[in-house]
Coordinates of C-alpha atoms and ligand atoms in Angstrom, one line a residue:
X1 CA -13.1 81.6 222.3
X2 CA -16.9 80.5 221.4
X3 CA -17.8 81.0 217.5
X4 CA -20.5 83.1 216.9
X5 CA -23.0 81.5 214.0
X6 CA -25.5 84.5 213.8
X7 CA -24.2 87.8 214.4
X8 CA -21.6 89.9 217.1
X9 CA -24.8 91.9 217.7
X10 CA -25.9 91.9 221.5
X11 CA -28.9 92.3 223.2
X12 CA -29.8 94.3 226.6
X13 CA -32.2 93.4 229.2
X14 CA -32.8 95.5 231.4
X15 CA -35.2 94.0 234.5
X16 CA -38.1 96.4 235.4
X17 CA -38.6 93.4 238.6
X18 CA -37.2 91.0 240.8
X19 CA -36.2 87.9 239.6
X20 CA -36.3 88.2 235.7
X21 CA -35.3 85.1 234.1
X22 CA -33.0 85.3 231.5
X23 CA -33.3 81.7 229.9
X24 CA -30.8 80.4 227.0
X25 CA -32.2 77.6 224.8
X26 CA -30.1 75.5 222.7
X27 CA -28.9 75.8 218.8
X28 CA -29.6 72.6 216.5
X29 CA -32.2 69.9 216.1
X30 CA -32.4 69.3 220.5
X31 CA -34.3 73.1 221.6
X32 CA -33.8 73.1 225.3
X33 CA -33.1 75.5 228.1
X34 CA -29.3 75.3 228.7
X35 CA -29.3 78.3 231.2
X36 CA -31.0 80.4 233.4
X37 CA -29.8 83.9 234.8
X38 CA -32.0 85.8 237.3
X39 CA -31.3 89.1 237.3
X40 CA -33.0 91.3 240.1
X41 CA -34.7 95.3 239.1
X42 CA -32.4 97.5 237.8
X43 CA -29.7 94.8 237.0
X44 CA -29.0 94.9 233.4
X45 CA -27.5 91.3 231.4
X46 CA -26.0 91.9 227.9
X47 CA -26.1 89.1 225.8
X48 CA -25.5 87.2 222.2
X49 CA -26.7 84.3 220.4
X50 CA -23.7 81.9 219.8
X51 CA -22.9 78.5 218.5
X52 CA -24.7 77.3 221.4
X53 CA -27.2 79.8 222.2
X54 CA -30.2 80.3 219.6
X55 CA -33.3 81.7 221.8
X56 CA -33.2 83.7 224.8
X57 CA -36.7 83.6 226.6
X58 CA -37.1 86.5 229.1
X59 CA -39.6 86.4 231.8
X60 CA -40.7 88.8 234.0
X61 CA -40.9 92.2 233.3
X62 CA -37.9 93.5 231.6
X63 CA -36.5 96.5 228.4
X64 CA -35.3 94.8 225.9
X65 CA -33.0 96.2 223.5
X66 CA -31.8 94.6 220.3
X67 CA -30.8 95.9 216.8
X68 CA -34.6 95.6 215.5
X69 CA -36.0 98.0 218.8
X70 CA -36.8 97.5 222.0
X71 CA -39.7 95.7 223.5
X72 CA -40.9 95.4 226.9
X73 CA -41.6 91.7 228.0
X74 CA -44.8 91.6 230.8
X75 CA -45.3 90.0 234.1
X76 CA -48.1 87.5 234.0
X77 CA -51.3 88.9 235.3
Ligands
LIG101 N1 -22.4 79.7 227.3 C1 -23.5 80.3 226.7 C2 -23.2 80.5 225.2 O1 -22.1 80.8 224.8 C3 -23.7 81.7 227.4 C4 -24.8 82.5 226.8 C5 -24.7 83.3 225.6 C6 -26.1 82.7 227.2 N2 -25.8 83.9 225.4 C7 -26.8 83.6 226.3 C8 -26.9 82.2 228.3 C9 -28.1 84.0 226.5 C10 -28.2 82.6 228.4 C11 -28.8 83.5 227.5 O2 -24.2 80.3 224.4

């Protein structure tokens, strides 16, 4: 079982699109993408921060829940 550093809080997103990125980035002094999910509209990806995982960088438009609100992330124009 992976430890959890920050918190057992997840987050939702939600993809408003196709081909949303879902993109972990890497805990410690090295900050680099480590993975990358698409998700197509209407697929959902619940998700935490762990011992390895300490951004998530969501592109494409997508509903983004969290325990501090939601937020909507914007296709590029
Ligand atoms: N193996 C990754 C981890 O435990 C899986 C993961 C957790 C992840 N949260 C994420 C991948 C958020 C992408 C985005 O950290």
């Amino acid at each position: 079982m992976e430890k959890n550093t920050s918190s057992n809080e997840y987050i939702v997103i939600k993809a408003q699109e196709d081909g949303v990125s879902v993109i972990g980035l890497t805990r410690g002094s090295d900050t680099r993408f480590h993975h990358s999910e698409k998700l197509d509209e209407g697929e959902v990806m619940i998700a935490q921060f762990t011992e390895h995982t300490s951004a998530i960088k969501i592109r494409g438009h997508a509903k983004i829940s969290t325990a501090y609100g939601e937020v909507e992330s914007e296709k590029k124009s």
